[in-house]
Amino acid sequence: MNTDLRPLFLMLASTFSLSVNGLITKLLSEHFSIEMLSLLRFALPAVLFFWLMSLTQWAVPDSKKLWQSLAIRGFCVAAAQLCFLFAISHLSLVETVVLFSTGPLFIPVLEKLLFQARIPPMTVMNLTITFLGVVLMAGQAGGFTLRPELLVGVAAGVFNAGSQVSLYRVSKGTMSAVGLNAWCFTLASLMLLPLVLFTHDYQQLATSWQLITDMQSMILPALLLLTVCIVNTQVFRVKAYRLVASGSVLAPLIFTNLIFALIWQVLFFEQSLAWNKVLGISLIVLATLMNTFGPVWLKQREMRLNQHG
């Protein structure tokens, strides 16, 4: 019996860092614009990733195909971040995290569009359940209103799926996870920089710089903690997966991010959730759980039937 608990603790450290990431982002969204905070969330971790890469093994993408895949992932993570920040500035922390976590549901859809892969019937069912969950979350006392922030939150999940599909392609090379993230985050930063310059005048840029450099405020420490959490989320997850034979072993722990987010919601924000929002969130979580464990359960059931047959 395998008693090595290191993968479990590393995965918990990853999801905990991810949840703190969401919490700090929610707090910082009150001080920075969506575009500026998105840029900072990639530029600062990119610097830290490059520093880590300089300590281990420096690497540069060595093929046009790898640069293209990194550029696609950079665009997807940048777009996902913009959508995530827009949603989190209008919705509660838990609502935004749940919508962002729908990413795995859209991976088969993107594979169908890009590679003509077949969409499993269970995926169609889970997407339908997710849609019902979003509809319930959109319900208000005055009736049903499909608010833009809900659609943008789902879009964050779609772009998150796109980043995962492109990550699968770039991870097949020899470059380390630190190197891949360093170049990917740099490309995402370069894509966001024109957007920041286009939407900000000199006074807004000066105000943001003053916030960052003000030693009497907690903005800089919060940004540094956010940077460390982003790097930890990536590094701990890679280390956890390398210690197990199959990723399905750690899949259940990914959802602890939702539990941590709920704890932060209760501790830091006085935002109560109506019954329809709770039910909608529950349906989306159910669909995501079924998407993760459904295929495994069906495969085990088929093996048992074959053994008895």
mmCIF file of C-alpha atoms in Angstrom:
data_model
loop_
_atom_site.group_PDB
_atom_site.id
_atom_site.type_symbol
_atom_site.label_atom_id
_atom_site.label_comp_id
_atom_site.label_asym_id
_atom_site.label_seq_id
_atom_site.Cartn_x
_atom_site.Cartn_y
_atom_site.Cartn_z
ATOM 1 C CA MET A 1 0.000 0.000 0.000
ATOM 2 C CA ASN A 2 1.360 3.406 -0.996
ATOM 3 C CA THR A 3 1.655 5.632 2.082
ATOM 4 C CA ASP A 4 3.498 8.524 0.428
ATOM 5 C CA LEU A 5 1.462 11.571 1.393
ATOM 6 C CA ARG A 6 3.726 14.098 -0.305
ATOM 7 C CA PRO A 7 1.592 14.353 -3.495
ATOM 8 C CA LEU A 8 -1.521 15.052 -1.392
ATOM 9 C CA PHE A 9 0.170 17.799 0.647
ATOM 10 C CA LEU A 10 1.704 19.352 -2.486
ATOM 11 C CA MET A 11 -1.684 19.390 -4.230
ATOM 12 C CA LEU A 12 -3.335 20.924 -1.160
ATOM 13 C CA ALA A 13 -0.575 23.556 -1.075
ATOM 14 C CA SER A 14 -1.317 24.268 -4.753
ATOM 15 C CA THR A 15 -5.085 24.682 -4.294
ATOM 16 C CA PHE A 16 -4.563 26.724 -1.117
ATOM 17 C CA SER A 17 -2.222 29.063 -3.011
ATOM 18 C CA LEU A 18 -4.811 29.282 -5.810
ATOM 19 C CA SER A 19 -7.546 30.242 -3.342
ATOM 20 C CA VAL A 20 -5.330 32.909 -1.692
ATOM 21 C CA ASN A 21 -4.606 34.120 -5.218
ATOM 22 C CA GLY A 22 -8.355 34.660 -5.746
ATOM 23 C CA LEU A 23 -8.768 36.351 -2.364
ATOM 24 C CA ILE A 24 -5.933 38.853 -2.919
ATOM 25 C CA THR A 25 -7.155 39.514 -6.452
ATOM 26 C CA LYS A 26 -10.625 40.323 -5.116
ATOM 27 C CA LEU A 27 -9.118 42.796 -2.624
ATOM 28 C CA LEU A 28 -6.732 44.391 -5.155
ATOM 29 C CA SER A 29 -9.519 44.813 -7.729
ATOM 30 C CA GLU A 30 -10.744 47.710 -5.582
ATOM 31 C CA HIS A 31 -7.466 49.614 -6.175
ATOM 32 C CA PHE A 32 -6.449 48.779 -9.757
ATOM 33 C CA SER A 33 -8.228 48.654 -13.073
ATOM 34 C CA ILE A 34 -8.911 45.251 -14.616
ATOM 35 C CA GLU A 35 -6.307 45.836 -17.336
ATOM 36 C CA MET A 36 -3.562 47.002 -14.953
ATOM 37 C CA LEU A 37 -4.136 44.207 -12.428
ATOM 38 C CA SER A 38 -4.095 41.626 -15.243
ATOM 39 C CA LEU A 39 -0.738 42.969 -16.428
ATOM 40 C CA LEU A 40 0.722 42.910 -12.911
ATOM 41 C CA ARG A 41 -0.548 39.353 -12.355
ATOM 42 C CA PHE A 42 1.592 38.150 -15.264
ATOM 43 C CA ALA A 43 4.549 40.541 -15.323
ATOM 44 C CA LEU A 44 5.551 40.073 -11.667
ATOM 45 C CA PRO A 45 5.364 36.223 -11.702
ATOM 46 C CA ALA A 46 7.265 36.233 -15.031
ATOM 47 C CA VAL A 47 10.159 38.032 -13.327
ATOM 48 C CA LEU A 48 10.121 35.482 -10.481
ATOM 49 C CA PHE A 49 9.947 32.556 -12.941
ATOM 50 C CA PHE A 50 12.941 33.937 -14.880
ATOM 51 C CA TRP A 51 14.875 34.284 -11.618
ATOM 52 C CA LEU A 52 14.076 30.658 -10.713
ATOM 53 C CA MET A 53 15.066 29.530 -14.209
ATOM 54 C CA SER A 54 18.403 31.358 -13.900
ATOM 55 C CA LEU A 55 19.107 29.385 -10.718
ATOM 56 C CA THR A 56 18.318 26.009 -12.302
ATOM 57 C CA GLN A 57 18.605 25.727 -16.076
ATOM 58 C CA TRP A 58 18.123 28.602 -18.519
ATOM 59 C CA ALA A 59 16.063 27.626 -21.541
ATOM 60 C CA VAL A 60 14.652 29.385 -24.609
ATOM 61 C CA PRO A 61 11.918 27.898 -26.853
ATOM 62 C CA ASP A 62 13.826 26.250 -29.698
ATOM 63 C CA SER A 63 11.159 25.855 -32.368
ATOM 64 C CA LYS A 64 8.573 27.937 -34.204
ATOM 65 C CA LYS A 65 5.860 25.448 -33.224
ATOM 66 C CA LEU A 66 6.684 25.834 -29.525
ATOM 67 C CA TRP A 67 6.616 29.645 -29.804
ATOM 68 C CA GLN A 68 3.204 29.402 -31.509
ATOM 69 C CA SER A 69 1.834 27.114 -28.795
ATOM 70 C CA LEU A 70 3.186 29.413 -26.075
ATOM 71 C CA ALA A 71 1.649 32.434 -27.824
ATOM 72 C CA ILE A 72 -1.743 30.688 -27.996
ATOM 73 C CA ARG A 73 -1.547 29.795 -24.309
ATOM 74 C CA GLY A 74 -0.389 33.326 -23.468
ATOM 75 C CA PHE A 75 -3.432 34.755 -25.254
ATOM 76 C CA CYS A 76 -5.778 32.286 -23.513
ATOM 77 C CA VAL A 77 -4.444 32.958 -20.007
ATOM 78 C CA ALA A 78 -4.508 36.735 -20.618
ATOM 79 C CA ALA A 79 -8.107 36.606 -21.877
ATOM 80 C CA ALA A 80 -9.126 34.285 -19.020
ATOM 81 C CA GLN A 81 -7.576 36.700 -16.533
ATOM 82 C CA LEU A 82 -9.408 39.714 -17.955
ATOM 83 C CA CYS A 83 -12.716 37.832 -17.813
ATOM 84 C CA PHE A 84 -11.959 36.536 -14.302
ATOM 85 C CA LEU A 85 -11.181 40.030 -12.988
ATOM 86 C CA PHE A 86 -14.287 41.526 -14.595
ATOM 87 C CA ALA A 87 -16.421 38.797 -13.022
ATOM 88 C CA ILE A 88 -14.794 39.008 -9.579
ATOM 89 C CA SER A 89 -15.367 42.779 -9.465
ATOM 90 C CA HIS A 90 -19.114 42.226 -9.962
ATOM 91 C CA LEU A 91 -19.758 38.822 -8.346
ATOM 92 C CA SER A 92 -18.845 37.190 -5.050
ATOM 93 C CA LEU A 93 -15.545 35.333 -4.698
ATOM 94 C CA VAL A 94 -17.260 31.917 -4.598
ATOM 95 C CA GLU A 95 -19.418 32.615 -7.652
ATOM 96 C CA THR A 96 -16.399 33.705 -9.699
ATOM 97 C CA VAL A 97 -14.228 30.764 -8.631
ATOM 98 C CA VAL A 98 -17.011 28.293 -9.478
ATOM 99 C CA LEU A 99 -17.556 29.792 -12.942
ATOM 100 C CA PHE A 100 -13.802 29.835 -13.606
ATOM 101 C CA SER A 101 -13.595 26.187 -12.515
ATOM 102 C CA THR A 102 -15.905 25.121 -15.356
ATOM 103 C CA GLY A 103 -12.858 25.159 -17.650
ATOM 104 C CA PRO A 104 -12.454 21.336 -17.848
ATOM 105 C CA LEU A 105 -16.041 21.040 -19.110
ATOM 106 C CA PHE A 106 -15.184 23.020 -22.243
ATOM 107 C CA ILE A 107 -11.989 21.127 -23.122
ATOM 108 C CA PRO A 108 -13.870 18.451 -25.170
ATOM 109 C CA VAL A 109 -15.760 21.218 -26.988
ATOM 110 C CA LEU A 110 -12.516 22.959 -27.966
ATOM 111 C CA GLU A 111 -10.971 19.629 -29.005
ATOM 112 C CA LYS A 112 -14.026 19.053 -31.198
ATOM 113 C CA LEU A 113 -13.601 22.480 -32.839
ATOM 114 C CA LEU A 114 -9.813 22.244 -33.223
ATOM 115 C CA PHE A 115 -9.146 18.549 -33.761
ATOM 116 C CA GLN A 116 -12.570 17.171 -34.797
ATOM 117 C CA ALA A 117 -12.627 14.976 -31.664
ATOM 118 C CA ARG A 118 -15.899 13.411 -30.551
ATOM 119 C CA ILE A 119 -17.775 15.046 -27.665
ATOM 120 C CA PRO A 120 -18.794 12.333 -25.141
ATOM 121 C CA PRO A 121 -22.516 12.230 -24.246
ATOM 122 C CA MET A 122 -21.634 12.764 -20.571
ATOM 123 C CA THR A 123 -19.915 16.046 -21.464
ATOM 124 C CA VAL A 124 -23.070 17.259 -23.228
ATOM 125 C CA MET A 125 -25.096 16.366 -20.119
ATOM 126 C CA ASN A 126 -22.627 18.147 -17.813
ATOM 127 C CA LEU A 127 -22.661 21.276 -19.996
ATOM 128 C CA THR A 128 -26.473 21.246 -19.841
ATOM 129 C CA ILE A 129 -26.356 21.015 -16.025
ATOM 130 C CA THR A 130 -23.831 23.877 -15.985
ATOM 131 C CA PHE A 131 -26.144 26.008 -18.118
ATOM 132 C CA LEU A 132 -29.028 25.344 -15.695
ATOM 133 C CA GLY A 133 -26.717 26.338 -12.821
ATOM 134 C CA VAL A 134 -25.855 29.635 -14.528
ATOM 135 C CA VAL A 135 -29.570 30.273 -15.162
ATOM 136 C CA LEU A 136 -30.315 29.733 -11.461
ATOM 137 C CA MET A 137 -27.470 32.066 -10.472
ATOM 138 C CA ALA A 138 -28.956 34.701 -12.784
ATOM 139 C CA GLY A 139 -32.318 34.602 -11.014
ATOM 140 C CA GLN A 140 -33.221 37.634 -8.886
ATOM 141 C CA ALA A 141 -36.215 38.861 -6.948
ATOM 142 C CA GLY A 142 -37.412 40.788 -9.988
ATOM 143 C CA GLY A 143 -37.134 37.774 -12.266
ATOM 144 C CA PHE A 144 -34.552 36.245 -14.557
ATOM 145 C CA THR A 145 -31.727 38.506 -15.785
ATOM 146 C CA LEU A 146 -28.760 36.963 -17.571
ATOM 147 C CA ARG A 147 -26.204 39.447 -16.299
ATOM 148 C CA PRO A 148 -23.056 40.127 -18.373
ATOM 149 C CA GLU A 149 -20.761 39.252 -15.454
ATOM 150 C CA LEU A 150 -22.126 35.677 -15.415
ATOM 151 C CA LEU A 151 -21.452 35.238 -19.132
ATOM 152 C CA VAL A 152 -17.991 36.768 -18.720
ATOM 153 C CA GLY A 153 -17.359 34.381 -15.797
ATOM 154 C CA VAL A 154 -18.240 31.433 -18.041
ATOM 155 C CA ALA A 155 -15.997 32.930 -20.759
ATOM 156 C CA ALA A 156 -13.151 32.843 -18.211
ATOM 157 C CA GLY A 157 -13.786 29.105 -17.927
ATOM 158 C CA VAL A 158 -13.729 28.732 -21.731
ATOM 159 C CA PHE A 159 -10.395 30.560 -22.048
ATOM 160 C CA ASN A 160 -9.107 28.530 -19.089
ATOM 161 C CA ALA A 161 -9.949 25.398 -21.104
ATOM 162 C CA GLY A 162 -8.068 26.854 -24.066
ATOM 163 C CA SER A 163 -4.994 27.407 -21.905
ATOM 164 C CA GLN A 164 -5.175 23.795 -20.676
ATOM 165 C CA VAL A 165 -5.431 22.421 -24.236
ATOM 166 C CA SER A 166 -2.418 24.489 -25.337
ATOM 167 C CA LEU A 167 -0.549 23.554 -22.130
ATOM 168 C CA TYR A 168 -0.914 19.874 -23.042
ATOM 169 C CA ARG A 169 0.825 20.590 -26.339
ATOM 170 C CA VAL A 170 3.736 22.620 -24.912
ATOM 171 C CA SER A 171 4.299 20.216 -21.986
ATOM 172 C CA LYS A 172 5.331 17.442 -24.401
ATOM 173 C CA GLY A 173 8.687 19.123 -25.004
ATOM 174 C CA THR A 174 11.853 19.046 -22.918
ATOM 175 C CA MET A 175 11.518 22.524 -21.396
ATOM 176 C CA SER A 176 10.852 22.647 -17.637
ATOM 177 C CA ALA A 177 7.588 23.894 -16.149
ATOM 178 C CA VAL A 178 9.414 26.974 -14.796
ATOM 179 C CA GLY A 179 10.753 27.814 -18.257
ATOM 180 C CA LEU A 180 7.381 27.291 -19.961
ATOM 181 C CA ASN A 181 5.595 29.510 -17.437
ATOM 182 C CA ALA A 182 8.315 32.186 -17.627
ATOM 183 C CA TRP A 183 7.960 32.579 -21.402
ATOM 184 C CA CYS A 184 4.176 32.125 -21.398
ATOM 185 C CA PHE A 185 3.643 34.797 -18.716
ATOM 186 C CA THR A 186 6.022 37.132 -20.562
ATOM 187 C CA LEU A 187 4.045 36.757 -23.796
ATOM 188 C CA ALA A 188 0.789 37.325 -21.890
ATOM 189 C CA SER A 189 2.277 40.503 -20.355
ATOM 190 C CA LEU A 190 3.351 41.790 -23.788
ATOM 191 C CA MET A 191 -0.170 41.178 -25.111
ATOM 192 C CA LEU A 192 -1.739 43.071 -22.203
ATOM 193 C CA LEU A 193 0.702 46.014 -22.274
ATOM 194 C CA PRO A 194 -0.871 47.761 -25.338
ATOM 195 C CA LEU A 195 -4.311 47.340 -23.748
ATOM 196 C CA VAL A 196 -3.102 49.066 -20.574
ATOM 197 C CA LEU A 197 -1.466 51.898 -22.514
ATOM 198 C CA PHE A 198 -4.592 52.326 -24.643
ATOM 199 C CA THR A 199 -7.027 52.466 -21.704
ATOM 200 C CA HIS A 200 -4.893 54.513 -19.270
ATOM 201 C CA ASP A 201 -3.752 58.111 -19.490
ATOM 202 C CA TYR A 202 -0.597 59.443 -17.841
ATOM 203 C CA GLN A 203 -2.420 60.378 -14.619
ATOM 204 C CA GLN A 204 -3.894 56.880 -14.204
ATOM 205 C CA LEU A 205 -0.508 55.260 -14.804
ATOM 206 C CA ALA A 206 1.103 57.623 -12.273
ATOM 207 C CA THR A 207 -1.595 56.797 -9.708
ATOM 208 C CA SER A 208 -1.051 53.048 -10.154
ATOM 209 C CA TRP A 209 2.725 53.494 -9.778
ATOM 210 C CA GLN A 210 2.200 55.562 -6.632
ATOM 211 C CA LEU A 211 -0.001 52.815 -5.162
ATOM 212 C CA ILE A 212 2.668 50.189 -5.855
ATOM 213 C CA THR A 213 5.558 52.230 -4.444
ATOM 214 C CA ASP A 214 3.739 53.577 -1.371
ATOM 215 C CA MET A 215 5.601 51.891 1.471
ATOM 216 C CA GLN A 216 2.916 52.834 4.019
ATOM 217 C CA SER A 217 0.180 50.886 2.259
ATOM 218 C CA MET A 218 -0.254 47.114 1.959
ATOM 219 C CA ILE A 219 -0.507 47.167 -1.842
ATOM 220 C CA LEU A 220 3.106 46.148 -2.578
ATOM 221 C CA PRO A 221 3.163 43.318 0.027
ATOM 222 C CA ALA A 222 -0.179 42.106 -1.371
ATOM 223 C CA LEU A 223 1.225 42.109 -4.924
ATOM 224 C CA LEU A 224 4.339 40.231 -3.790
ATOM 225 C CA LEU A 225 2.213 37.662 -1.934
ATOM 226 C CA LEU A 226 0.028 37.321 -5.035
ATOM 227 C CA THR A 227 3.149 36.714 -7.147
ATOM 228 C CA VAL A 228 4.415 33.994 -4.782
ATOM 229 C CA CYS A 229 0.976 32.339 -4.714
ATOM 230 C CA ILE A 230 0.786 32.262 -8.531
ATOM 231 C CA VAL A 231 4.230 30.653 -8.764
ATOM 232 C CA ASN A 232 3.483 28.215 -5.917
ATOM 233 C CA THR A 233 0.230 27.126 -7.577
ATOM 234 C CA GLN A 234 2.123 26.112 -10.725
ATOM 235 C CA VAL A 235 5.236 24.613 -9.075
ATOM 236 C CA PHE A 236 3.443 22.608 -6.354
ATOM 237 C CA ARG A 237 0.977 21.153 -8.874
ATOM 238 C CA VAL A 238 3.737 20.017 -11.240
ATOM 239 C CA LYS A 239 5.665 18.412 -8.343
ATOM 240 C CA ALA A 240 2.519 16.663 -7.101
ATOM 241 C CA TYR A 241 1.731 15.172 -10.526
ATOM 242 C CA ARG A 242 5.310 13.935 -10.931
ATOM 243 C CA LEU A 243 4.997 11.863 -7.727
ATOM 244 C CA VAL A 244 1.901 9.895 -8.801
ATOM 245 C CA ALA A 245 1.326 7.331 -11.539
ATOM 246 C CA SER A 246 -1.964 8.878 -12.652
ATOM 247 C CA GLY A 247 -3.415 12.371 -12.434
ATOM 248 C CA SER A 248 -6.796 10.900 -11.429
ATOM 249 C CA VAL A 249 -5.321 10.181 -7.984
ATOM 250 C CA LEU A 250 -5.093 13.906 -7.258
ATOM 251 C CA ALA A 251 -8.162 15.057 -9.209
ATOM 252 C CA PRO A 252 -10.478 15.144 -6.140
ATOM 253 C CA LEU A 253 -8.168 17.594 -4.358
ATOM 254 C CA ILE A 254 -8.526 20.190 -7.127
ATOM 255 C CA PHE A 255 -11.986 20.952 -5.750
ATOM 256 C CA THR A 256 -10.588 21.929 -2.346
ATOM 257 C CA ASN A 257 -10.026 25.311 -4.020
ATOM 258 C CA LEU A 258 -13.803 25.828 -3.817
ATOM 259 C CA ILE A 259 -13.791 24.968 -0.102
ATOM 260 C CA PHE A 260 -10.980 27.420 0.601
ATOM 261 C CA ALA A 261 -12.786 30.095 -1.453
ATOM 262 C CA LEU A 262 -15.935 29.556 0.619
ATOM 263 C CA ILE A 263 -13.913 29.992 3.833
ATOM 264 C CA TRP A 264 -12.436 33.295 2.551
ATOM 265 C CA GLN A 265 -15.930 34.396 1.519
ATOM 266 C CA VAL A 266 -17.229 33.908 5.068
ATOM 267 C CA LEU A 267 -14.176 35.434 6.779
ATOM 268 C CA PHE A 268 -13.519 38.496 4.623
ATOM 269 C CA PHE A 269 -16.706 39.435 2.774
ATOM 270 C CA GLU A 270 -20.172 40.115 4.121
ATOM 271 C CA GLN A 271 -21.887 38.793 1.018
ATOM 272 C CA SER A 272 -24.728 36.368 1.642
ATOM 273 C CA LEU A 273 -25.808 34.030 -1.150
ATOM 274 C CA ALA A 274 -29.512 33.582 -1.947
ATOM 275 C CA TRP A 275 -30.938 30.080 -2.235
ATOM 276 C CA ASN A 276 -31.002 30.203 -6.046
ATOM 277 C CA LYS A 277 -27.301 31.141 -6.165
ATOM 278 C CA VAL A 278 -26.410 28.312 -3.764
ATOM 279 C CA LEU A 279 -28.432 25.847 -5.880
ATOM 280 C CA GLY A 280 -26.878 27.153 -9.094
ATOM 281 C CA ILE A 281 -23.356 26.870 -7.670
ATOM 282 C CA SER A 282 -24.163 23.345 -6.433
ATOM 283 C CA LEU A 283 -25.302 22.275 -9.914
ATOM 284 C CA ILE A 284 -22.121 23.637 -11.519
ATOM 285 C CA VAL A 285 -19.939 21.881 -8.918
ATOM 286 C CA LEU A 286 -21.929 18.659 -9.493
ATOM 287 C CA ALA A 287 -21.371 18.913 -13.257
ATOM 288 C CA THR A 288 -17.643 19.509 -12.729
ATOM 289 C CA LEU A 289 -17.384 16.541 -10.338
ATOM 290 C CA MET A 290 -19.233 14.295 -12.795
ATOM 291 C CA ASN A 291 -16.928 15.478 -15.565
ATOM 292 C CA THR A 292 -13.924 14.395 -13.479
ATOM 293 C CA PHE A 293 -15.162 11.140 -11.935
ATOM 294 C CA GLY A 294 -17.863 10.027 -14.400
ATOM 295 C CA PRO A 295 -15.511 8.537 -17.020
ATOM 296 C CA VAL A 296 -13.514 6.737 -14.307
ATOM 297 C CA TRP A 297 -16.706 5.262 -12.801
ATOM 298 C CA LEU A 298 -17.986 4.140 -16.222
ATOM 299 C CA LYS A 299 -14.657 2.514 -17.045
ATOM 300 C CA GLN A 300 -14.573 0.645 -13.708
ATOM 301 C CA ARG A 301 -18.192 -0.461 -14.220
ATOM 302 C CA GLU A 302 -17.373 -1.752 -17.711
ATOM 303 C CA MET A 303 -14.372 -3.694 -16.356
ATOM 304 C CA ARG A 304 -16.536 -5.311 -13.652
ATOM 305 C CA LEU A 305 -19.182 -6.299 -16.213
ATOM 306 C CA ASN A 306 -16.518 -7.815 -18.464
ATOM 307 C CA GLN A 307 -15.087 -9.800 -15.537
ATOM 308 C CA HIS A 308 -18.498 -11.181 -14.595
ATOM 309 C CA GLY A 309 -19.365 -11.800 -18.252
#
